[in-house]
Coordinates of C-alpha atoms and ligand atoms in Angstrom, one line a residue:
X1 CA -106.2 122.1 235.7
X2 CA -109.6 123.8 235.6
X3 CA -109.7 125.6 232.1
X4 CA -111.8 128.9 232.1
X5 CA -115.2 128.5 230.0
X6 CA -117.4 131.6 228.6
X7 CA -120.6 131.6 229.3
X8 CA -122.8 133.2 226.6
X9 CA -126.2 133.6 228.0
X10 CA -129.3 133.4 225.0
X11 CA -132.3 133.8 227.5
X12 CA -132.8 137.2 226.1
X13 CA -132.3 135.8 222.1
X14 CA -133.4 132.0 221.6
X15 CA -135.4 131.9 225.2
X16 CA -137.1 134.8 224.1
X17 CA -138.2 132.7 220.7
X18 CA -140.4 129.9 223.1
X19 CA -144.0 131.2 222.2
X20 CA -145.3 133.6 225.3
X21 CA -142.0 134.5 225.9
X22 CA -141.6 137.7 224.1
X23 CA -140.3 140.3 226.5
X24 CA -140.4 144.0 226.4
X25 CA -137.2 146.5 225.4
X26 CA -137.3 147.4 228.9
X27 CA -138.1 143.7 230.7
X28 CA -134.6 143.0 228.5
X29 CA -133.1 145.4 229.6
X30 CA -133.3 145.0 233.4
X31 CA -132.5 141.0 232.8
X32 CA -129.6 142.0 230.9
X33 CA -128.3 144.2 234.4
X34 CA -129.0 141.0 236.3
X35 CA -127.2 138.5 234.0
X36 CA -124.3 141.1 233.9
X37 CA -124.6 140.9 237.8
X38 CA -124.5 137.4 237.8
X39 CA -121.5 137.6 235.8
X40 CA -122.2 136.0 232.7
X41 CA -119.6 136.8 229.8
X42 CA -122.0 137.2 226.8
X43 CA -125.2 138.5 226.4
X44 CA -126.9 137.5 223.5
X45 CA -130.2 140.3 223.7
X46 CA -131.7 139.9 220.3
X47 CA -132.1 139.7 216.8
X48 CA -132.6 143.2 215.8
X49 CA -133.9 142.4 211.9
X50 CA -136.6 140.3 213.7
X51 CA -138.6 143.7 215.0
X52 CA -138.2 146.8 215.7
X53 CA -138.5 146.3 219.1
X54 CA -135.3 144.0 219.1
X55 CA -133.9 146.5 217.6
X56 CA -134.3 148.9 220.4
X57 CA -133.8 146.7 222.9
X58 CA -130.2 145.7 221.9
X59 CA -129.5 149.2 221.6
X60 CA -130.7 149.6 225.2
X61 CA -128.6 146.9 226.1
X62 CA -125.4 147.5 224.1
X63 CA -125.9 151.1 225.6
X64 CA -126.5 149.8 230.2
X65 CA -124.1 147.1 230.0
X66 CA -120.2 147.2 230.3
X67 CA -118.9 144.5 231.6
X68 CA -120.5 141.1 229.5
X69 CA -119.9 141.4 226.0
X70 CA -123.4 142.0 223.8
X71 CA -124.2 140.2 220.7
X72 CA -126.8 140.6 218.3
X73 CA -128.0 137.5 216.1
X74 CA -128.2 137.8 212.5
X75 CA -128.4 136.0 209.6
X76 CA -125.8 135.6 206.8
X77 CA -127.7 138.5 205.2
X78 CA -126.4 142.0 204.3
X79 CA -129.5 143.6 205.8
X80 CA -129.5 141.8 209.3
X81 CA -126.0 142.2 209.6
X82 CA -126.1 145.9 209.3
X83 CA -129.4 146.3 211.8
X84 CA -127.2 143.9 214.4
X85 CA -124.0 146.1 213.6
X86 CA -125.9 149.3 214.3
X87 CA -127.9 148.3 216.8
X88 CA -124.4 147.6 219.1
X89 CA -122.5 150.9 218.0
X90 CA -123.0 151.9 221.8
X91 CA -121.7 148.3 223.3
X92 CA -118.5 148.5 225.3
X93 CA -118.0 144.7 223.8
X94 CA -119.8 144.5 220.8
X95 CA -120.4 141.0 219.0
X96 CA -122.4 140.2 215.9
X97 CA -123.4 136.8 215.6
X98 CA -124.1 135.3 212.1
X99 CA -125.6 132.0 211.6
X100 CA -126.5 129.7 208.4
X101 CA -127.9 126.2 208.5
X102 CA -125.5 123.9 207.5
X103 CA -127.1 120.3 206.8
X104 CA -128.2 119.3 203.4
X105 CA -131.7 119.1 204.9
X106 CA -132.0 122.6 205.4
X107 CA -129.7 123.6 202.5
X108 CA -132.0 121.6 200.2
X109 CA -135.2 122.4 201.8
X110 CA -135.2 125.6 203.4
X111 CA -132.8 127.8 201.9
X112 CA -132.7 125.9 198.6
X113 CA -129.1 126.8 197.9
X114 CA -125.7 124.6 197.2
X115 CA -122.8 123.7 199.8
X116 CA -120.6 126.5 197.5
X117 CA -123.2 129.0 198.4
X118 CA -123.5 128.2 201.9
X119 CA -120.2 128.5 202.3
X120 CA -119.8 131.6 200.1
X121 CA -122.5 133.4 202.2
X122 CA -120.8 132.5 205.7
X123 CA -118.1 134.2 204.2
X124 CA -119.3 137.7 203.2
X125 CA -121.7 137.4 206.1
X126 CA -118.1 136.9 208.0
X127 CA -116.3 139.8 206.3
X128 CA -119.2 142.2 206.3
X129 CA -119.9 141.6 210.5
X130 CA -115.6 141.8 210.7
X131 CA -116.9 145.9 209.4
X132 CA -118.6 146.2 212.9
X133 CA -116.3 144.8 215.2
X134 CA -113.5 142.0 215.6
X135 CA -115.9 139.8 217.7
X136 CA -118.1 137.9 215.6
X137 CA -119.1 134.6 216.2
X138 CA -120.3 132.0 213.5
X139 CA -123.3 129.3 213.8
X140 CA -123.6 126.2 211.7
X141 CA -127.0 125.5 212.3
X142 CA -127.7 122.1 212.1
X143 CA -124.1 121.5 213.1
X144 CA -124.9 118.0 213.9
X145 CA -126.8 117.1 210.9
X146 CA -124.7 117.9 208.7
X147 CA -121.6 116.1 206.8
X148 CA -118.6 116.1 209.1
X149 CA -116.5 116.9 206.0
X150 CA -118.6 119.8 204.5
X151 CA -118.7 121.0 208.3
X152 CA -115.0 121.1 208.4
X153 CA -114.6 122.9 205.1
X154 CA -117.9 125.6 206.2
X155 CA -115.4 126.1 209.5
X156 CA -112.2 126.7 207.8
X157 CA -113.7 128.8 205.4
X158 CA -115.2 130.8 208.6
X159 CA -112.0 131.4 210.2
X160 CA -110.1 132.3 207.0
X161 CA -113.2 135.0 206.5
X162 CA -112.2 136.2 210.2
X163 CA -114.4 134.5 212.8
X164 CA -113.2 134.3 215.9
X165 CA -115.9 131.9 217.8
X166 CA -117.7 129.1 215.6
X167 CA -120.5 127.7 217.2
X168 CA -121.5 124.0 216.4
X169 CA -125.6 123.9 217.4
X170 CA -127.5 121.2 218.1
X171 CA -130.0 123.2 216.5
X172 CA -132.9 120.0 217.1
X173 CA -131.5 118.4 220.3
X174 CA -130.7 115.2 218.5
X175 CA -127.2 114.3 219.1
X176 CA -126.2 112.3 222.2
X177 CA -123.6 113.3 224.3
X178 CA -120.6 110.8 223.4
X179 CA -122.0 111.8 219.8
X180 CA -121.4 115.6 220.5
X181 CA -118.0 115.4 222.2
X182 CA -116.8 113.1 219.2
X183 CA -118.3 116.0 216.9
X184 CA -115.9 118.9 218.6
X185 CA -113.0 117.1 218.7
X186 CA -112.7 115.8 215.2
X187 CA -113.3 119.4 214.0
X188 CA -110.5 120.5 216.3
X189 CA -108.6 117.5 214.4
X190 CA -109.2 118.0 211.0
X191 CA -109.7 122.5 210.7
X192 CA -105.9 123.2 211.0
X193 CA -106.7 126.4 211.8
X194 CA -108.8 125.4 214.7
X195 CA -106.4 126.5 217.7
X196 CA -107.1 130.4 216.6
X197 CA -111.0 130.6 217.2
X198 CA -113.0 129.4 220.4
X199 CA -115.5 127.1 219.7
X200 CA -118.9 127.0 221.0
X201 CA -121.8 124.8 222.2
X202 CA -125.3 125.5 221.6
X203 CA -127.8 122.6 222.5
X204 CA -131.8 122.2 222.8
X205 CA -133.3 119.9 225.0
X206 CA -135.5 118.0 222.7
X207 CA -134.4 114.6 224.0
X208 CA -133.3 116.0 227.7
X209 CA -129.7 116.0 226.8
X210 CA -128.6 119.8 226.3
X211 CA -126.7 120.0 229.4
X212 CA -125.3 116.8 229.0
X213 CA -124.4 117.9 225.9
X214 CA -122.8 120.8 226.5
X215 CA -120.6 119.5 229.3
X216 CA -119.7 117.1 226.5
X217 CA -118.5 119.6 224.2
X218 CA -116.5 121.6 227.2
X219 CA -115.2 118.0 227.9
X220 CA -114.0 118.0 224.3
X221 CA -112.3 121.6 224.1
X222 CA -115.1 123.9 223.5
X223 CA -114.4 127.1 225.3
X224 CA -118.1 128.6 225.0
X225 CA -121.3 127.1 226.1
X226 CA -124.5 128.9 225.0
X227 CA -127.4 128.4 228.0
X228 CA -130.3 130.5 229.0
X229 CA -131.5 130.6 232.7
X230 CA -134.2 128.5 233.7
X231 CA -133.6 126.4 230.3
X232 CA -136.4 128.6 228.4
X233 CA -135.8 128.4 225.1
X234 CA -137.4 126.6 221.5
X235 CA -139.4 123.9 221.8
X236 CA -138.1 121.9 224.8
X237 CA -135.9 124.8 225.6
X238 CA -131.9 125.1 225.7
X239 CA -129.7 124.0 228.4
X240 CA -130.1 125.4 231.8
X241 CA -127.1 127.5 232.7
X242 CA -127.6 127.0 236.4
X243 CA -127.3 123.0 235.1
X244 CA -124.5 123.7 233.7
X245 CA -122.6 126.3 236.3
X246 CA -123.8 124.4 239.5
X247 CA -122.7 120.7 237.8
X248 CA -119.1 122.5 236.8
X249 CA -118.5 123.2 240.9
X250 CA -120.4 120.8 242.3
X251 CA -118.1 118.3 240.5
X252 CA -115.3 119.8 239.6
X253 CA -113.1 117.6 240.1
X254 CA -114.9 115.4 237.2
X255 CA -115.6 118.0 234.7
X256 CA -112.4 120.3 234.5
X257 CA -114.0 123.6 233.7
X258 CA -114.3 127.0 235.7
X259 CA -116.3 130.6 234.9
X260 CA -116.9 133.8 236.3
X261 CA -120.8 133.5 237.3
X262 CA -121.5 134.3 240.6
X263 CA -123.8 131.2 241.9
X264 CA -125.4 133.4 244.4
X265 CA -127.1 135.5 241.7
X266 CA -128.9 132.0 240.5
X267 CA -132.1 132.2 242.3
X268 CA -132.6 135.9 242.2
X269 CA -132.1 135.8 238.2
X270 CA -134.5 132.7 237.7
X271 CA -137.2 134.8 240.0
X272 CA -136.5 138.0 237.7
X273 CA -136.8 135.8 234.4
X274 CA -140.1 133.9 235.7
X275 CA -142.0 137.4 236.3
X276 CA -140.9 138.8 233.3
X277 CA -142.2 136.0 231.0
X278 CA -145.3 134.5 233.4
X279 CA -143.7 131.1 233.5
X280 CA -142.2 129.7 236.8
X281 CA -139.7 126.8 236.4
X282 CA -141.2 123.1 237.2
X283 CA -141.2 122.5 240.4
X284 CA -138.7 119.5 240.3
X285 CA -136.5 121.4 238.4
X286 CA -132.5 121.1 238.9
X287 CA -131.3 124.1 241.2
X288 CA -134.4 126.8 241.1
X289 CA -137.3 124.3 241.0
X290 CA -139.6 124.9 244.5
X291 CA -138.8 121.3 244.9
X292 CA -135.0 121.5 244.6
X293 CA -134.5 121.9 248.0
X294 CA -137.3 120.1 249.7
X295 CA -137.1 117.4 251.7
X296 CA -140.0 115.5 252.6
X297 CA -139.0 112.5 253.2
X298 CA -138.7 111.7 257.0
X299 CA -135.4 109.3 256.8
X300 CA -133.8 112.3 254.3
X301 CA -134.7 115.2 256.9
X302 CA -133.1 113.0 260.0
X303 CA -130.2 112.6 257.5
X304 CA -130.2 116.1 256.7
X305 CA -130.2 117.2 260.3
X306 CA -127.3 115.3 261.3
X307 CA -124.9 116.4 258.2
X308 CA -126.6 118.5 255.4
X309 CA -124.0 116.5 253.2
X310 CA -126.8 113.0 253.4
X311 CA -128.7 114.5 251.0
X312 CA -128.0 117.7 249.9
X313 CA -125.5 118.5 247.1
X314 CA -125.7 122.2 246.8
X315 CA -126.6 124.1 249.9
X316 CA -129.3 126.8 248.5
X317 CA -127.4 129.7 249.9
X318 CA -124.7 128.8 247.7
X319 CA -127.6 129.7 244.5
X320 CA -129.0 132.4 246.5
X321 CA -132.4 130.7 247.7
X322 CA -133.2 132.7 250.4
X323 CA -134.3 131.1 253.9
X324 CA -138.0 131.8 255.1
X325 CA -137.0 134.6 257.8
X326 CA -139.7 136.3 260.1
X327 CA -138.2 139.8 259.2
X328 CA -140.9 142.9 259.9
X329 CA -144.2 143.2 261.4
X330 CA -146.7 145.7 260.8
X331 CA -145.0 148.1 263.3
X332 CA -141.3 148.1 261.4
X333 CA -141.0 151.5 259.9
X334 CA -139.5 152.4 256.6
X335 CA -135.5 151.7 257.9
X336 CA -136.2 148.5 259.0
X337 CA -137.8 147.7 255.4
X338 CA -135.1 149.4 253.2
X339 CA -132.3 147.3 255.3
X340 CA -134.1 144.4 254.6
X341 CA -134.4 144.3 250.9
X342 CA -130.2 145.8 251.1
X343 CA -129.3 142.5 253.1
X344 CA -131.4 140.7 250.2
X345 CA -129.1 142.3 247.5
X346 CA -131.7 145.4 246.6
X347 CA -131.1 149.4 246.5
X348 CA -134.2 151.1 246.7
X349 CA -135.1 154.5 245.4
X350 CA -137.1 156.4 247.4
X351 CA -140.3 156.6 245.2
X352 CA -140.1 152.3 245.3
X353 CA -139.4 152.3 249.0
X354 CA -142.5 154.4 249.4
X355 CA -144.7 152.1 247.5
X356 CA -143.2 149.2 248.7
X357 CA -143.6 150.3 252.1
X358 CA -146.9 151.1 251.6
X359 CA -147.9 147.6 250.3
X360 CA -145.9 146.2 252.9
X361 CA -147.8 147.4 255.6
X362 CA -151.5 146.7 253.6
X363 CA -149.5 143.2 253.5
X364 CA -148.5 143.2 257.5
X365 CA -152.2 143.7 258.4
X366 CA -153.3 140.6 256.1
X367 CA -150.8 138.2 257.3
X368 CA -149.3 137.0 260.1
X369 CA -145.7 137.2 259.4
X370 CA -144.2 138.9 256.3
X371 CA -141.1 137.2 255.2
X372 CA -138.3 137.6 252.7
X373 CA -140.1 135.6 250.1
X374 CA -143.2 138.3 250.4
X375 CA -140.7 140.9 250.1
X376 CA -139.3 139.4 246.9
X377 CA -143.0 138.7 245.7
X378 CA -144.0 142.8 246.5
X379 CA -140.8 143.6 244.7
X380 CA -140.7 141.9 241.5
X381 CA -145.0 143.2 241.5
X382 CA -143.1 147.3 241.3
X383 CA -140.8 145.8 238.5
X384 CA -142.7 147.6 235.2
X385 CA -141.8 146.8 231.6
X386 CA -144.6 148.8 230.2
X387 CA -146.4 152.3 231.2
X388 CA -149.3 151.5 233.6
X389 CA -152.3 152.5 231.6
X390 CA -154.8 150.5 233.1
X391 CA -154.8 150.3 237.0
X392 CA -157.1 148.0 238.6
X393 CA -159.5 150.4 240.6
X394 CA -162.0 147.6 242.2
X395 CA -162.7 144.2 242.2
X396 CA -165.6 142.4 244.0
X397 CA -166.6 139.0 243.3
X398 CA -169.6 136.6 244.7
X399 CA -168.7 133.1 244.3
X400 CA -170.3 129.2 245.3
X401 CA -172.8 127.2 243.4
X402 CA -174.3 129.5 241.0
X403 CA -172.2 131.2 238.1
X404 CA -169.7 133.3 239.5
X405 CA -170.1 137.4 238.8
X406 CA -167.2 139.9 238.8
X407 CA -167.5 143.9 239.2
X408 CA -164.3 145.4 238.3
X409 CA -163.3 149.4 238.1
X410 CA -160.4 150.1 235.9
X411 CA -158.6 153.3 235.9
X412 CA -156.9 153.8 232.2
X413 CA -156.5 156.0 229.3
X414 CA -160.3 157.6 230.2
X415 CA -161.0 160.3 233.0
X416 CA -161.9 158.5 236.3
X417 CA -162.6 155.1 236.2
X418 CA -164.7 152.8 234.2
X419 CA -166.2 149.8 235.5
X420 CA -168.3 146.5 234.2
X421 CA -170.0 143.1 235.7
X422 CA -169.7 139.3 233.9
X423 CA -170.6 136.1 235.2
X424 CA -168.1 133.5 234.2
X425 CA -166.9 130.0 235.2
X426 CA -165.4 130.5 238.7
X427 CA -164.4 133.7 240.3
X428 CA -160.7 134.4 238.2
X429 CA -163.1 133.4 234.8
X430 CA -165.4 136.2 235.7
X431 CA -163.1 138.3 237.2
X432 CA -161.0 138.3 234.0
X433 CA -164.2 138.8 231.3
X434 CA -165.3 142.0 233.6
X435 CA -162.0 143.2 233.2
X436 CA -162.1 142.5 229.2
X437 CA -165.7 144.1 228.8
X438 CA -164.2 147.2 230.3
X439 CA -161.3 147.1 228.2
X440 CA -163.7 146.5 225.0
X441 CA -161.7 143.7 224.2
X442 CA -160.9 139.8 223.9
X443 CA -158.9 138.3 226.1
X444 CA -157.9 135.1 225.7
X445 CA -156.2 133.0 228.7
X446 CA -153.7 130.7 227.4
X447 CA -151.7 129.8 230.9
X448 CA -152.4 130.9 234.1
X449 CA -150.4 129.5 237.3
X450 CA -151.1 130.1 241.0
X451 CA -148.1 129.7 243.7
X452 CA -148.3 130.6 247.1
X453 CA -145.3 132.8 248.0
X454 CA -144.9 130.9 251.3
X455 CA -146.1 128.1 253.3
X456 CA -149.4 129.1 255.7
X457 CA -153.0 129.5 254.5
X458 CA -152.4 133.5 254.9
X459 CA -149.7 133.2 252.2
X460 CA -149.6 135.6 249.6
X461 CA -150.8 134.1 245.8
X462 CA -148.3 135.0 243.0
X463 CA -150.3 134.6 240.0
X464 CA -148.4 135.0 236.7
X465 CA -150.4 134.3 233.3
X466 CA -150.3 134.3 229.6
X467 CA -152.9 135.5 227.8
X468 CA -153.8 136.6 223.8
X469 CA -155.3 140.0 223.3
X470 CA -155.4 140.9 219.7
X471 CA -153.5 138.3 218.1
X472 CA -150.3 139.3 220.7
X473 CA -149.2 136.5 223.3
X474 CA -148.2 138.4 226.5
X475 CA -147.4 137.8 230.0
X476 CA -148.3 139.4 233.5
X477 CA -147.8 138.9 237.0
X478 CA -150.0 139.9 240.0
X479 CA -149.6 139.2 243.7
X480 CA -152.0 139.1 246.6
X481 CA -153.4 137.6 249.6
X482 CA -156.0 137.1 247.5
X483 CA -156.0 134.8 244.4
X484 CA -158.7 136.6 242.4
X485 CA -157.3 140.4 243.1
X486 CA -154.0 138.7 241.6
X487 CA -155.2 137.0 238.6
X488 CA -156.9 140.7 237.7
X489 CA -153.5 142.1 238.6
X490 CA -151.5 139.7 236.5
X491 CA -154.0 140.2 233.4
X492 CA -153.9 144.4 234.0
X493 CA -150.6 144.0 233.7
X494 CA -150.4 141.9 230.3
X495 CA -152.9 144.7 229.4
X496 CA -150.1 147.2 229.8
X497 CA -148.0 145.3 227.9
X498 CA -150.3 144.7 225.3
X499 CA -151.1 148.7 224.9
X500 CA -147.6 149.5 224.8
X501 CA -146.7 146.6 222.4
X502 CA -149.2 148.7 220.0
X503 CA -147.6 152.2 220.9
X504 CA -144.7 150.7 219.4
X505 CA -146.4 149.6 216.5
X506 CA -144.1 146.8 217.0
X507 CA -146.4 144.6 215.1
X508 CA -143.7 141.4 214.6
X509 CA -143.2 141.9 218.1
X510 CA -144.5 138.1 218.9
X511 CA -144.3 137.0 215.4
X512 CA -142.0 133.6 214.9
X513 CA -138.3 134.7 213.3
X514 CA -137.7 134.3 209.7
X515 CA -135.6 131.2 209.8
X516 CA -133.5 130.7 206.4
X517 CA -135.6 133.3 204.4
Ligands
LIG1 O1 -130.3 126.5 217.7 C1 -129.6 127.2 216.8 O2 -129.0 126.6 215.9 C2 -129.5 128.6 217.0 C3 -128.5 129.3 216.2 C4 -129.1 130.6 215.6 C5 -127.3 129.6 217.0 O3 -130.1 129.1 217.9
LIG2 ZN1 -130.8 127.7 219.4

């Protein structure tokens, strides 16, 4: 029998921690509606006593979402418990989580404090989160680094105090799987308490095993695994929850588990997630890589043809990929284009149909065929997570064997537009320091990565980059026929992020979280 597992979603907590990642209150926000509609059971959307803005985004997110549960991350401190407790007063399902590093690594070197005090602070941290709600979840960071016995004690004492999920973290991605599973089950043993709390999985993908992992620890009775889409996460990331969803129906028979995510949502939410941050999955990766459902291979595609069962695993509709349709030319009027994007899963308001339809046709005379990939690509460029202050205005660039030059117009917080030349290092290089002298200001490229949309030279480029502007690390996305109007795009729009970032004078914003202080 296939037991029901929770799936507590982190993308918006620890894959927000991966440097560049940082997202915006409202770029949380309209992930959080899409991991609701994907039907993940928790949302983990911040650590409120990390900034202010975290602070504001979980209250955004406790206050839009009713179905998941929301928790709030915060450490076995009176302070960050009472920011994460406040910050989920609206939350139809609120959950504080608390968390202290368990191993006598980190007790010794980071928090410089005895077992009896770890355990003492899990246990006010416990009772004072208990104050806020009755879910509250407790971490052992470190789980698997630390003393099997003084883990068992730490977990008894946490249920006693009134947890009611206790999360065992490979907080470094070291265990193995067979390591991991042994882990769960004797603390299920030995806590005689055990049966009354859930317990949770939480691994990193330092050595490539986090989804192994985690079905390791379902394998052994956990009833919670903590993922984040697309695996974003620290350092090598956390496990992938499509890994984890698709391998729990793709072999279910094998590994007994079921949960309530709708699989068809996968690709749309990894698409949302990779314009929001500027990072698009590797291509080989499992279930929303661009590679995951090509087959190049001439003896695979004969296979294929005859039974897609040869080589295929999961069909892509099955994650929602959608299939390169010819849907509109440049004489489809506005119906046509709003039935579209409905039969793709989006309701339009007017004021984005308009634009949309208005790129769409500037689109339609560029390119041969517009497809639903284009659509998707125009879509996700209308998706804003900060107030447009600087609008790109012009762009002209001469390009060949000489330096390039750039002229570039802005519009922004000025009357009219404002516009500046550079020469730089190829056309996006000179392109980005005209954009930068106009702007009076540094911009530093740190990542910048060029897809074409679809197949065909006409394709549209979806450029998404990370660049540093004043000390902050931000993200932006751009689209266009054109791969040098899009770079400028996708660095106006990190502008705009960067502007509002200082509006909120959110100034820890990108800043690394306090860990054991
Ligand atoms: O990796 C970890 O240990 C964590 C905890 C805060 C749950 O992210
Ligand atoms: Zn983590």
């Amino acid at each position: 029998m296939a037991r029901d597992v929770i799936i507590f979603d982190t993308t918006l907590r620890d894959g927000e921690q991966a440097p560049g990642n940082s997202m915006t209150p409202e770029a949380k926000l309209r992930l959080a509606s899409q991991l609701d509609a994907l039907g993940v059971d928790v949302i983990e959307a911040g650590f409120p006593s990390a900034s202010q803005g975290d602070q504001q985004a979980v209250r955004a997110v406790a206050e839009a979402v009713r179905r998941s549960a929301v928790a709030a991350l915060a450490r076995c401190h009176d302070r960050d418990i009472d920011l994460a407790g406040e910050a989920l007063r609206p939350a139809a399902r609120p959950r504080v989580h608390v968390f202290i590093a368990t191993s006598d690594l980190h007790l010794e070197q980071k928090l410089k404090i005895s077992r009896d005090d770890c355990v003492a602070r899990a246990e006010a941290a416990i009772r004072r989160a208990r104050r806020y709600t009755d879910d509250v979840e407790f971490s052992a960071e470190d789980a698997t680094r630390t003393d099997l016995e003084f883990l068992c004690r730490v977990v008894e004492a946490a249920i006693a105090a009134g947890a009611t999920t206790v999360n065992l973290p490979d907080t470094v991605g070291y265990a193995l799987p067979g390591e991991y599973g042994a882990m769960f089950r004797a603390v299920r043993e030995r806590v005689p308490t055990s049966d009354r709390v859930v317990f949770s999985a939480h691994c990193h993908d330092d050595l490539g095993l986090a989804v192994a992992n985690s079905l390791a620890a379902i394998e052994a009775g956990a009833g919670q695994v903590e993922c984040t889409i697309n695996g974003i996460g620290e350092r090598a990331g956390n496990a992938a929850l499509e890994e984890i969803v698709m391998a729990g129906r793709v072999r279910s028979g094998a590994v007994a588990f079921q949960c309530g995510v709708n699989s068809k949502e996968i690709f749309r939410t990894s698409q949302l997630l990779s314009h929001v941050i500027g990072v698009f999955p590797q291509p080989n990766k499992a279930v929303v890589g661009r590679n995951a459902f090509a087959h190049e291979a001439g003896i695979h595609q004969h296979g294929l043809l005859q039974n897609g069962l040869t080589y295929e695993i999961i069909r892509p509709e099955e994650v929602g990929v959608p299939r390169s349709t010819l849907v509109l030319g440049k004489h489809s009027g506005r119906h046509a284009l709003e039935r579209r994007y409905q039969e793709l899963g989006y309701e339009l308001d007017e004021a984005t149909l308009a634009k949309l339809y208005d790129e769409f046709t500037a689109l339609a005379d560029r390119k041969r065929e517009v497809l639903d990939e284009d659509l998707l690509a125009l879509l996700h460029g209308r998706f804003h997570d900060a107030p447009e202050v600087y609008g790109l205005a012009h762009l002209e660039v001469t390009c060949g064997s000489a330096p390039a030059s750039a002229q570039v117009r802005l519009t922004g917080p000025w009357s009219g537009e404002r516009g500046a030349s550079a020469t730089g290092n190829g056309p996006i290089a000179a392109a980005i320091a005209a954009i930068g002298a106009v702007v009076e200001r540094r911009i530093e490229v740190l990542n910048l990565a060029i897809q074409s949309v679809t197949s065909g030279g006409d394709s549209l480029g979806q450029v998404l980059v990370q660049v540093r502007v004043a000390g902050k690390s931000l993200s932006g996305h751009g689209a266009s026929t054109d791969i040098v109007e899009a770079s400028a795009r996708a660095v106006v729009h990190a502008l705009n992020k960067a502007s509002y970032a200082d509006e909120l004078e959110d100034r820890s914003l990108n800043a690394i979280y306090l860990w054991g202080v």
